[in-house]
Amino acid sequence: MSAPYTERTVFRRPQQKPPTPAPSSQAPTPSTPSAPDDGKLLTHLLARPTLDGIMEAALAHAATLVGGTSRGYAVVRRGQDRVIAVYSYDRELVGVALSGPWSAGRARITDGSGELLGANPPEVRARLDVLGMHEIRHSLIVPLKDKSRQLGAFVLDRYTNEGFTPTQQESVARWAKAVAPLVSLFDTRDDWRETSRQLTTALVEAVESLDFDAVGHAPTVASHAQKLGRALGLSERELEEVWYAAMLHDVGKIGGEPGHALMGANFLHGAPTLTEVQKAVRHHHERWDGQGEPDHLTAEDIPLYARIIAVANTYVRVGDVARLQQQAGKALDPRLVTLFEKILQQEHDRAAPPADE
Protein backbone atom coordinates (compact mmCIF):
# COMPACT_ATOMS: atom_id res chain seq x y z
CA MET A 1 0.00 0.00 0.00
CA SER A 2 1.38 3.33 -0.98
CA ALA A 3 2.22 5.83 1.73
CA PRO A 4 -0.21 8.72 2.22
CA TYR A 5 0.51 11.82 0.22
CA THR A 6 1.54 14.92 2.04
CA GLU A 7 1.90 18.42 0.76
CA ARG A 8 3.92 20.96 2.68
CA THR A 9 4.23 24.56 1.71
CA VAL A 10 6.55 26.73 3.77
CA PHE A 11 6.39 30.49 3.84
CA ARG A 12 9.64 32.14 4.83
CA ARG A 13 9.95 35.76 5.70
CA PRO A 14 13.22 37.65 6.22
CA GLN A 15 14.07 37.91 9.86
CA GLN A 16 14.65 41.48 10.94
CA LYS A 17 16.22 42.45 14.22
CA PRO A 18 14.03 44.84 16.18
CA PRO A 19 15.56 48.29 16.70
CA THR A 20 17.24 48.82 20.04
CA PRO A 21 14.91 50.94 22.17
CA ALA A 22 16.21 54.33 23.26
CA PRO A 23 16.91 54.68 26.99
CA SER A 24 14.01 56.12 28.90
CA SER A 25 13.48 57.08 32.49
CA GLN A 26 9.75 56.46 32.17
CA ALA A 27 8.20 53.13 32.90
CA PRO A 28 6.95 51.32 29.77
CA THR A 29 3.27 51.75 29.04
CA PRO A 30 1.10 48.64 28.80
CA SER A 31 0.41 47.47 25.25
CA THR A 32 -1.41 44.70 23.48
CA PRO A 33 0.65 41.60 22.59
CA SER A 34 2.33 41.76 19.20
CA ALA A 35 0.52 39.93 16.41
CA PRO A 36 1.84 36.45 15.52
CA ASP A 37 3.82 36.10 12.29
CA ASP A 38 1.33 35.87 9.41
CA GLY A 39 3.63 33.54 7.48
CA LYS A 40 3.65 30.95 10.28
CA LEU A 41 -0.11 31.20 10.63
CA LEU A 42 -0.65 30.76 6.90
CA THR A 43 1.66 27.74 6.92
CA HIS A 44 -0.47 26.32 9.74
CA LEU A 45 -3.58 26.88 7.63
CA LEU A 46 -2.05 25.10 4.64
CA ALA A 47 -1.50 22.04 6.81
CA ARG A 48 -5.28 21.68 6.80
CA PRO A 49 -6.39 19.72 3.71
CA THR A 50 -9.85 21.23 3.24
CA LEU A 51 -11.43 24.63 2.80
CA ASP A 52 -13.55 23.90 5.88
CA GLY A 53 -10.43 23.33 7.96
CA ILE A 54 -8.73 26.49 6.71
CA MET A 55 -11.79 28.65 7.36
CA GLU A 56 -12.31 27.21 10.83
CA ALA A 57 -8.71 27.95 11.87
CA ALA A 58 -8.70 31.37 10.18
CA LEU A 59 -11.95 32.35 11.91
CA ALA A 60 -10.58 31.26 15.31
CA HIS A 61 -7.53 33.46 14.77
CA ALA A 62 -9.75 36.39 13.77
CA ALA A 63 -11.57 35.97 17.09
CA THR A 64 -8.27 36.13 18.99
CA LEU A 65 -7.41 39.37 17.21
CA VAL A 66 -10.43 41.15 18.68
CA GLY A 67 -10.09 39.57 22.13
CA GLY A 68 -12.84 39.66 24.71
CA THR A 69 -15.91 37.47 24.43
CA SER A 70 -17.16 36.91 20.93
CA ARG A 71 -18.79 34.33 18.71
CA GLY A 72 -18.40 34.12 15.00
CA TYR A 73 -19.02 32.38 11.72
CA ALA A 74 -17.49 32.36 8.26
CA VAL A 75 -19.45 32.29 5.02
CA VAL A 76 -18.25 31.32 1.55
CA ARG A 77 -19.89 32.15 -1.73
CA ARG A 78 -20.93 29.07 -3.70
CA GLY A 79 -23.62 30.53 -5.90
CA GLN A 80 -25.17 31.71 -2.64
CA ASP A 81 -23.52 32.49 0.67
CA ARG A 82 -23.34 29.55 3.04
CA VAL A 83 -21.88 29.14 6.54
CA ILE A 84 -18.75 26.98 6.37
CA ALA A 85 -17.23 27.43 9.86
CA VAL A 86 -18.25 28.61 13.32
CA TYR A 87 -16.52 29.90 16.44
CA SER A 88 -18.38 29.41 19.77
CA TYR A 89 -21.65 28.92 17.89
CA ASP A 90 -23.49 25.61 17.67
CA ARG A 91 -22.32 23.62 14.63
CA GLU A 92 -25.96 23.44 13.58
CA LEU A 93 -25.26 26.77 11.87
CA VAL A 94 -22.75 25.15 9.47
CA GLY A 95 -24.26 24.63 6.03
CA VAL A 96 -27.04 27.19 6.43
CA ALA A 97 -27.57 29.41 3.37
CA LEU A 98 -27.38 32.91 4.78
CA SER A 99 -27.66 36.46 3.49
CA GLY A 100 -26.24 39.33 5.49
CA PRO A 101 -24.51 42.70 5.77
CA TRP A 102 -21.31 41.39 4.13
CA SER A 103 -22.96 41.64 0.69
CA ALA A 104 -21.93 45.33 0.62
CA GLY A 105 -18.34 44.12 0.17
CA ARG A 106 -16.67 46.34 2.77
CA ALA A 107 -15.59 45.93 6.37
CA ARG A 108 -18.02 47.49 8.82
CA ILE A 109 -19.47 47.32 12.31
CA THR A 110 -23.21 46.91 12.80
CA ASP A 111 -25.39 47.29 15.87
CA GLY A 112 -27.97 44.66 16.71
CA SER A 113 -29.18 41.79 14.53
CA GLY A 114 -31.70 43.73 12.44
CA GLU A 115 -29.75 43.65 9.17
CA LEU A 116 -28.95 39.96 9.48
CA LEU A 117 -32.49 38.89 10.33
CA GLY A 118 -34.07 41.21 7.80
CA ALA A 119 -31.99 39.81 4.93
CA ASN A 120 -33.21 36.24 5.42
CA PRO A 121 -36.54 34.42 4.91
CA PRO A 122 -38.75 33.37 7.88
CA GLU A 123 -37.48 29.77 8.00
CA VAL A 124 -33.86 30.93 8.28
CA ARG A 125 -34.77 33.60 10.86
CA ALA A 126 -36.40 30.87 12.94
CA ARG A 127 -33.16 28.87 12.95
CA LEU A 128 -31.16 31.96 13.92
CA ASP A 129 -33.61 32.69 16.75
CA VAL A 130 -33.10 29.19 18.15
CA LEU A 131 -29.37 29.92 18.26
CA GLY A 132 -30.05 33.16 20.13
CA MET A 133 -28.75 35.38 17.36
CA HIS A 134 -31.59 37.89 17.78
CA GLU A 135 -29.72 38.99 20.93
CA ILE A 136 -26.57 40.11 19.09
CA ARG A 137 -25.47 43.59 20.23
CA HIS A 138 -22.59 44.31 17.83
CA SER A 139 -21.13 42.58 14.76
CA LEU A 140 -17.84 43.04 12.97
CA ILE A 141 -18.27 42.21 9.27
CA VAL A 142 -15.09 41.62 7.26
CA PRO A 143 -15.46 40.42 3.64
CA LEU A 144 -13.01 37.99 2.04
CA LYS A 145 -12.04 39.33 -1.38
CA ASP A 146 -9.50 38.29 -3.97
CA LYS A 147 -8.96 41.25 -6.27
CA SER A 148 -12.53 42.32 -7.07
CA ARG A 149 -14.12 38.91 -6.49
CA GLN A 150 -15.98 38.40 -3.23
CA LEU A 151 -15.35 34.97 -1.75
CA GLY A 152 -17.22 35.23 1.57
CA ALA A 153 -16.77 36.91 4.93
CA PHE A 154 -15.78 36.61 8.58
CA VAL A 155 -18.48 37.73 11.02
CA LEU A 156 -17.69 38.24 14.72
CA ASP A 157 -20.56 38.92 17.13
CA ARG A 158 -20.69 40.43 20.63
CA TYR A 159 -23.57 39.76 22.97
CA THR A 160 -22.55 42.43 25.49
CA ASN A 161 -22.17 46.20 25.28
CA GLU A 162 -18.46 45.72 24.53
CA GLY A 163 -18.06 46.86 20.93
CA PHE A 164 -15.28 46.62 18.37
CA THR A 165 -12.56 49.25 17.99
CA PRO A 166 -11.21 50.58 14.67
CA THR A 167 -7.89 48.91 15.49
CA GLN A 168 -9.58 45.54 15.90
CA GLN A 169 -11.46 46.05 12.64
CA GLU A 170 -8.20 46.86 10.86
CA SER A 171 -6.46 43.78 12.33
CA VAL A 172 -9.19 41.39 11.17
CA ALA A 173 -9.35 43.08 7.76
CA ARG A 174 -5.58 42.63 7.38
CA TRP A 175 -5.89 38.96 8.34
CA ALA A 176 -8.78 38.44 5.90
CA LYS A 177 -6.66 39.94 3.13
CA ALA A 178 -3.89 37.43 3.90
CA VAL A 179 -6.29 34.46 3.97
CA ALA A 180 -8.28 35.38 0.83
CA PRO A 181 -5.72 34.00 -1.71
CA LEU A 182 -5.87 30.60 0.03
CA VAL A 183 -9.67 30.59 -0.13
CA SER A 184 -9.48 31.56 -3.81
CA LEU A 185 -7.00 28.75 -4.43
CA PHE A 186 -9.39 26.17 -2.97
CA ASP A 187 -12.25 27.75 -4.91
CA THR A 188 -10.34 27.42 -8.17
CA ARG A 189 -9.22 23.91 -7.29
CA ASP A 190 -12.80 22.83 -6.56
CA ASP A 191 -13.95 24.31 -9.89
CA TRP A 192 -11.14 22.50 -11.70
CA ARG A 193 -11.90 19.25 -9.88
CA GLU A 194 -15.57 19.37 -10.89
CA THR A 195 -14.71 20.21 -14.50
CA SER A 196 -12.13 17.41 -14.62
CA ARG A 197 -14.64 14.90 -13.27
CA GLN A 198 -17.26 16.02 -15.79
CA LEU A 199 -14.81 15.64 -18.67
CA THR A 200 -13.76 12.20 -17.42
CA THR A 201 -17.38 11.10 -17.11
CA ALA A 202 -18.17 12.37 -20.62
CA LEU A 203 -15.19 10.47 -22.05
CA VAL A 204 -16.19 7.26 -20.27
CA GLU A 205 -19.80 7.60 -21.46
CA ALA A 206 -18.54 8.01 -25.03
CA VAL A 207 -16.48 4.79 -24.75
CA GLU A 208 -19.27 2.84 -23.03
CA SER A 209 -21.80 3.94 -25.65
CA LEU A 210 -19.92 1.75 -28.14
CA ASP A 211 -21.20 -1.28 -26.20
CA PHE A 212 -24.73 -1.06 -24.83
CA ASP A 213 -24.04 -3.66 -22.14
CA ALA A 214 -21.20 -1.53 -20.76
CA VAL A 215 -23.22 1.65 -20.17
CA GLY A 216 -22.92 2.66 -16.51
CA HIS A 217 -20.27 0.03 -15.77
CA ALA A 218 -17.40 2.36 -14.88
CA PRO A 219 -19.33 4.59 -12.41
CA THR A 220 -20.57 1.48 -10.61
CA VAL A 221 -17.05 0.06 -10.37
CA ALA A 222 -15.81 3.46 -9.16
CA SER A 223 -18.45 3.54 -6.42
CA HIS A 224 -17.46 0.10 -5.10
CA ALA A 225 -13.75 0.87 -5.44
CA GLN A 226 -14.09 4.01 -3.32
CA LYS A 227 -15.93 2.05 -0.64
CA LEU A 228 -12.98 -0.31 -0.47
CA GLY A 229 -10.55 2.60 -0.43
CA ARG A 230 -12.35 4.25 2.48
CA ALA A 231 -12.40 0.99 4.41
CA LEU A 232 -8.64 0.74 3.88
CA GLY A 233 -8.18 4.24 5.29
CA LEU A 234 -6.91 5.85 2.10
CA SER A 235 -6.47 9.61 2.12
CA GLU A 236 -8.79 11.94 0.20
CA ARG A 237 -6.17 12.35 -2.51
CA GLU A 238 -5.73 8.60 -2.83
CA LEU A 239 -9.51 8.13 -2.99
CA GLU A 240 -9.59 10.68 -5.79
CA GLU A 241 -6.96 8.66 -7.67
CA VAL A 242 -8.94 5.47 -7.10
CA TRP A 243 -12.02 7.17 -8.58
CA TYR A 244 -10.13 8.21 -11.73
CA ALA A 245 -8.51 4.79 -12.07
CA ALA A 246 -11.86 3.00 -11.73
CA MET A 247 -13.62 5.38 -14.12
CA LEU A 248 -10.87 5.04 -16.74
CA HIS A 249 -9.96 1.36 -16.32
CA ASP A 250 -11.68 0.39 -19.59
CA VAL A 251 -10.96 3.55 -21.59
CA GLY A 252 -8.62 1.49 -23.78
CA LYS A 253 -11.66 -0.32 -25.19
CA ILE A 254 -12.04 2.61 -27.54
CA GLY A 255 -9.55 0.61 -29.62
CA GLY A 256 -11.25 -2.74 -29.00
CA GLU A 257 -11.30 -5.36 -26.23
CA PRO A 258 -7.95 -7.12 -26.80
CA GLY A 259 -5.07 -5.35 -25.06
CA HIS A 260 -7.34 -2.59 -23.73
CA ALA A 261 -5.45 -2.35 -20.42
CA LEU A 262 -2.20 -1.48 -22.19
CA MET A 263 -3.96 0.86 -24.60
CA GLY A 264 -5.67 2.65 -21.72
CA ALA A 265 -2.34 3.06 -19.90
CA ASN A 266 -0.76 4.46 -23.04
CA PHE A 267 -3.68 6.85 -23.40
CA LEU A 268 -2.83 8.27 -19.94
CA HIS A 269 0.92 8.32 -20.49
CA GLY A 270 1.03 12.06 -21.17
CA ALA A 271 -0.64 13.01 -17.88
CA PRO A 272 2.09 13.15 -15.18
CA THR A 273 -0.45 13.84 -12.41
CA LEU A 274 -2.14 10.52 -13.22
CA THR A 275 0.91 8.28 -12.80
CA GLU A 276 -0.73 6.04 -10.17
CA VAL A 277 -3.95 5.99 -12.17
CA GLN A 278 -1.99 4.87 -15.24
CA LYS A 279 -0.42 1.99 -13.28
CA ALA A 280 -3.85 0.87 -12.05
CA VAL A 281 -5.30 0.93 -15.56
CA ARG A 282 -2.33 -1.04 -16.92
CA HIS A 283 -2.51 -3.74 -14.24
CA HIS A 284 -6.21 -4.14 -13.47
CA HIS A 285 -6.25 -7.50 -15.31
CA GLU A 286 -3.28 -8.93 -13.42
CA ARG A 287 -4.11 -11.91 -11.18
CA TRP A 288 -3.09 -12.63 -7.61
CA ASP A 289 -1.67 -16.00 -8.78
CA GLY A 290 0.45 -14.38 -11.51
CA GLN A 291 -1.61 -15.73 -14.42
CA GLY A 292 -2.90 -12.31 -15.50
CA GLU A 293 -1.75 -9.72 -17.99
CA PRO A 294 0.10 -7.79 -19.24
CA ASP A 295 3.12 -8.36 -16.93
CA HIS A 296 2.13 -11.47 -14.93
CA LEU A 297 2.62 -9.70 -11.60
CA THR A 298 1.75 -11.64 -8.45
CA ALA A 299 0.18 -10.83 -5.09
CA GLU A 300 1.23 -7.48 -3.61
CA ASP A 301 3.50 -6.72 -6.55
CA ILE A 302 0.26 -5.70 -8.25
CA PRO A 303 -0.41 -2.00 -7.47
CA LEU A 304 -3.01 -1.53 -4.72
CA TYR A 305 -5.36 0.54 -6.88
CA ALA A 306 -5.33 -2.20 -9.53
CA ARG A 307 -6.18 -4.84 -6.90
CA ILE A 308 -9.03 -2.67 -5.60
CA ILE A 309 -10.43 -2.17 -9.10
CA ALA A 310 -10.12 -5.90 -9.84
CA VAL A 311 -12.35 -6.76 -6.87
CA ALA A 312 -14.91 -4.05 -7.67
CA ASN A 313 -14.86 -4.89 -11.39
CA THR A 314 -15.32 -8.61 -10.77
CA TYR A 315 -18.22 -8.03 -8.40
CA VAL A 316 -20.01 -5.75 -10.87
CA ARG A 317 -19.42 -8.31 -13.63
CA VAL A 318 -20.54 -11.46 -11.74
CA GLY A 319 -23.00 -9.76 -9.37
CA ASP A 320 -22.65 -12.45 -6.74
CA VAL A 321 -20.60 -12.62 -3.52
CA ALA A 322 -20.21 -16.41 -3.68
CA ARG A 323 -18.66 -16.22 -7.15
CA LEU A 324 -16.44 -13.38 -5.94
CA GLN A 325 -15.21 -15.59 -3.08
CA GLN A 326 -14.24 -18.29 -5.58
CA GLN A 327 -11.69 -15.89 -7.06
CA ALA A 328 -10.05 -14.97 -3.73
CA GLY A 329 -6.40 -16.02 -3.76
CA LYS A 330 -6.64 -16.88 -7.45
CA ALA A 331 -7.50 -13.80 -9.47
CA LEU A 332 -8.16 -11.46 -6.54
CA ASP A 333 -6.45 -10.24 -3.37
CA PRO A 334 -8.06 -12.45 -0.68
CA ARG A 335 -7.88 -9.77 2.02
CA LEU A 336 -9.65 -7.24 -0.20
CA VAL A 337 -12.33 -9.80 -1.04
CA THR A 338 -12.93 -10.41 2.68
CA LEU A 339 -13.06 -6.67 3.36
CA PHE A 340 -15.48 -6.10 0.48
CA GLU A 341 -17.75 -8.85 1.78
CA LYS A 342 -17.89 -7.06 5.14
CA ILE A 343 -18.77 -3.79 3.42
CA LEU A 344 -21.62 -5.44 1.49
CA GLN A 345 -22.87 -7.15 4.66
CA GLN A 346 -22.88 -3.85 6.55
CA GLU A 347 -24.84 -2.21 3.71
CA HIS A 348 -27.32 -5.09 3.78
CA ASP A 349 -27.74 -4.83 7.56
CA ARG A 350 -28.37 -1.08 7.37
CA ALA A 351 -30.95 -1.54 4.62
CA ALA A 352 -32.78 -4.38 6.37
CA PRO A 353 -36.03 -3.45 8.15
CA PRO A 354 -35.90 -3.71 11.96
CA ALA A 355 -36.93 -7.08 13.32
CA ASP A 356 -40.33 -7.28 14.98
CA GLU A 357 -40.05 -7.18 18.76
PDB file of N, CA and C in Angstrom, residues 223-231 311-312 315-316 319-322 336-352:
ATOM      1  N   SER A 223     -17.764   3.441  -7.714  1.00  0.00           N
ATOM      2  CA  SER A 223     -18.453   3.541  -6.424  1.00  0.00           C
ATOM      3  C   SER A 223     -17.985   2.455  -5.464  1.00  0.00           C
ATOM      4  N   HIS A 224     -17.922   1.211  -5.954  1.00  0.00           N
ATOM      5  CA  HIS A 224     -17.465   0.098  -5.101  1.00  0.00           C
ATOM      6  C   HIS A 224     -15.988   0.251  -4.748  1.00  0.00           C
ATOM      7  N   ALA A 225     -15.187   0.714  -5.694  1.00  0.00           N
ATOM      8  CA  ALA A 225     -13.750   0.869  -5.443  1.00  0.00           C
ATOM      9  C   ALA A 225     -13.505   1.906  -4.349  1.00  0.00           C
ATOM     10  N   GLN A 226     -14.271   2.992  -4.355  1.00  0.00           N
ATOM     11  CA  GLN A 226     -14.086   4.006  -3.325  1.00  0.00           C
ATOM     12  C   GLN A 226     -14.529   3.495  -1.953  1.00  0.00           C
ATOM     13  N   LYS A 227     -15.544   2.657  -1.923  1.00  0.00           N
ATOM     14  CA  LYS A 227     -15.932   2.047  -0.641  1.00  0.00           C
ATOM     15  C   LYS A 227     -14.774   1.234  -0.067  1.00  0.00           C
ATOM     16  N   LEU A 228     -14.138   0.471  -0.918  1.00  0.00           N
ATOM     17  CA  LEU A 228     -12.983  -0.315  -0.473  1.00  0.00           C
ATOM     18  C   LEU A 228     -11.855   0.601  -0.020  1.00  0.00           C
ATOM     19  N   GLY A 229     -11.610   1.657  -0.784  1.00  0.00           N
ATOM     20  CA  GLY A 229     -10.552   2.596  -0.427  1.00  0.00           C
ATOM     21  C   GLY A 229     -10.787   3.241   0.922  1.00  0.00           C
ATOM     22  N   ARG A 230     -12.026   3.635   1.180  1.00  0.00           N
ATOM     23  CA  ARG A 230     -12.346   4.245   2.485  1.00  0.00           C
ATOM     24  C   ARG A 230     -12.147   3.243   3.614  1.00  0.00           C
ATOM     25  N   ALA A 231     -12.568   2.010   3.375  1.00  0.00           N
ATOM     26  CA  ALA A 231     -12.404   0.986   4.409  1.00  0.00           C
ATOM     27  C   ALA A 231     -10.932   0.708   4.691  1.00  0.00           C
ATOM     28  N   VAL A 311     -11.272  -6.244  -7.720  1.00  0.00           N
ATOM     29  CA  VAL A 311     -12.353  -6.763  -6.867  1.00  0.00           C
ATOM     30  C   VAL A 311     -13.685  -6.102  -7.238  1.00  0.00           C
ATOM     31  N   ALA A 312     -13.682  -4.763  -7.335  1.00  0.00           N
ATOM     32  CA  ALA A 312     -14.906  -4.045  -7.665  1.00  0.00           C
ATOM     33  C   ALA A 312     -15.407  -4.438  -9.050  1.00  0.00           C
ATOM     34  N   TYR A 315     -16.911  -7.990  -9.045  1.00  0.00           N
ATOM     35  CA  TYR A 315     -18.222  -8.034  -8.396  1.00  0.00           C
ATOM     36  C   TYR A 315     -19.311  -7.463  -9.309  1.00  0.00           C
ATOM     37  N   VAL A 316     -19.018  -6.346  -9.965  1.00  0.00           N
ATOM     38  CA  VAL A 316     -20.006  -5.751 -10.874  1.00  0.00           C
ATOM     39  C   VAL A 316     -20.290  -6.705 -12.033  1.00  0.00           C
ATOM     40  N   GLY A 319     -21.805 -10.114 -10.149  1.00  0.00           N
ATOM     41  CA  GLY A 319     -22.997  -9.764  -9.373  1.00  0.00           C
ATOM     42  C   GLY A 319     -23.344 -10.726  -8.258  1.00  0.00           C
ATOM     43  N   ASP A 320     -22.346 -11.439  -7.743  1.00  0.00           N
ATOM     44  CA  ASP A 320     -22.651 -12.452  -6.736  1.00  0.00           C
ATOM     45  C   ASP A 320     -21.451 -12.617  -5.805  1.00  0.00           C
ATOM     46  N   VAL A 321     -21.689 -12.528  -4.492  1.00  0.00           N
ATOM     47  CA  VAL A 321     -20.604 -12.623  -3.520  1.00  0.00           C
ATOM     48  C   VAL A 321     -19.956 -14.004  -3.529  1.00  0.00           C
ATOM     49  N   ALA A 322     -20.762 -15.055  -3.682  1.00  0.00           N
ATOM     50  CA  ALA A 322     -20.211 -16.412  -3.682  1.00  0.00           C
ATOM     51  C   ALA A 322     -19.218 -16.600  -4.825  1.00  0.00           C
ATOM     52  N   LEU A 336      -8.701  -8.231   0.319  1.00  0.00           N
ATOM     53  CA  LEU A 336      -9.646  -7.239  -0.202  1.00  0.00           C
ATOM     54  C   LEU A 336     -11.021  -7.863  -0.434  1.00  0.00           C
ATOM     55  N   VAL A 337     -11.045  -9.116  -0.860  1.00  0.00           N
ATOM     56  CA  VAL A 337     -12.334  -9.796  -1.039  1.00  0.00           C
ATOM     57  C   VAL A 337     -13.059  -9.896   0.298  1.00  0.00           C
ATOM     58  N   THR A 338     -12.336 -10.300   1.345  1.00  0.00           N
ATOM     59  CA  THR A 338     -12.934 -10.412   2.677  1.00  0.00           C
ATOM     60  C   THR A 338     -13.454  -9.057   3.158  1.00  0.00           C
ATOM     61  N   LEU A 339     -12.653  -8.012   2.949  1.00  0.00           N
ATOM     62  CA  LEU A 339     -13.064  -6.668   3.360  1.00  0.00           C
ATOM     63  C   LEU A 339     -14.291  -6.216   2.590  1.00  0.00           C
ATOM     64  N   PHE A 340     -14.336  -6.510   1.295  1.00  0.00           N
ATOM     65  CA  PHE A 340     -15.477  -6.100   0.477  1.00  0.00           C
ATOM     66  C   PHE A 340     -16.740  -6.839   0.915  1.00  0.00           C
ATOM     67  N   GLU A 341     -16.601  -8.103   1.268  1.00  0.00           N
ATOM     68  CA  GLU A 341     -17.753  -8.852   1.783  1.00  0.00           C
ATOM     69  C   GLU A 341     -18.317  -8.183   3.038  1.00  0.00           C
ATOM     70  N   LYS A 342     -17.447  -7.741   3.918  1.00  0.00           N
ATOM     71  CA  LYS A 342     -17.889  -7.058   5.143  1.00  0.00           C
ATOM     72  C   LYS A 342     -18.627  -5.771   4.809  1.00  0.00           C
ATOM     73  N   ILE A 343     -18.120  -5.028   3.824  1.00  0.00           N
ATOM     74  CA  ILE A 343     -18.769  -3.785   3.419  1.00  0.00           C
ATOM     75  C   ILE A 343     -20.176  -4.069   2.907  1.00  0.00           C
ATOM     76  N   LEU A 344     -20.307  -5.095   2.040  1.00  0.00           N
ATOM     77  CA  LEU A 344     -21.618  -5.442   1.494  1.00  0.00           C
ATOM     78  C   LEU A 344     -22.563  -5.908   2.589  1.00  0.00           C
ATOM     79  N   GLN A 345     -22.029  -6.664   3.565  1.00  0.00           N
ATOM     80  CA  GLN A 345     -22.870  -7.151   4.664  1.00  0.00           C
ATOM     81  C   GLN A 345     -23.362  -5.990   5.511  1.00  0.00           C
ATOM     82  N   GLN A 346     -22.486  -5.030   5.782  1.00  0.00           N
ATOM     83  CA  GLN A 346     -22.884  -3.851   6.554  1.00  0.00           C
ATOM     84  C   GLN A 346     -23.962  -3.054   5.824  1.00  0.00           C
ATOM     85  N   GLU A 347     -23.829  -2.918   4.498  1.00  0.00           N
ATOM     86  CA  GLU A 347     -24.845  -2.208   3.713  1.00  0.00           C
ATOM     87  C   GLU A 347     -26.169  -2.950   3.775  1.00  0.00           C
ATOM     88  N   HIS A 348     -26.106  -4.273   3.707  1.00  0.00           N
ATOM     89  CA  HIS A 348     -27.324  -5.088   3.781  1.00  0.00           C
ATOM     90  C   HIS A 348     -27.999  -4.935   5.141  1.00  0.00           C
ATOM     91  N   ASP A 349     -27.180  -4.949   6.200  1.00  0.00           N
ATOM     92  CA  ASP A 349     -27.738  -4.833   7.556  1.00  0.00           C
ATOM     93  C   ASP A 349     -28.396  -3.475   7.764  1.00  0.00           C
ATOM     94  N   ARG A 350     -27.783  -2.421   7.221  1.00  0.00           N
ATOM     95  CA  ARG A 350     -28.368  -1.080   7.371  1.00  0.00           C
ATOM     96  C   ARG A 350     -29.680  -0.955   6.609  1.00  0.00           C
ATOM     97  N   ALA A 351     -29.752  -1.645   5.457  1.00  0.00           N
ATOM     98  CA  ALA A 351     -30.955  -1.537   4.624  1.00  0.00           C
ATOM     99  C   ALA A 351     -32.087  -2.431   5.097  1.00  0.00           C
ATOM    100  N   ALA A 352     -31.759  -3.433   5.925  1.00  0.00           N
ATOM    101  CA  ALA A 352     -32.777  -4.377   6.370  1.00  0.00           C
ATOM    102  C   ALA A 352     -33.755  -3.703   7.329  1.00  0.00           C
TER     103      ALA A 352
END
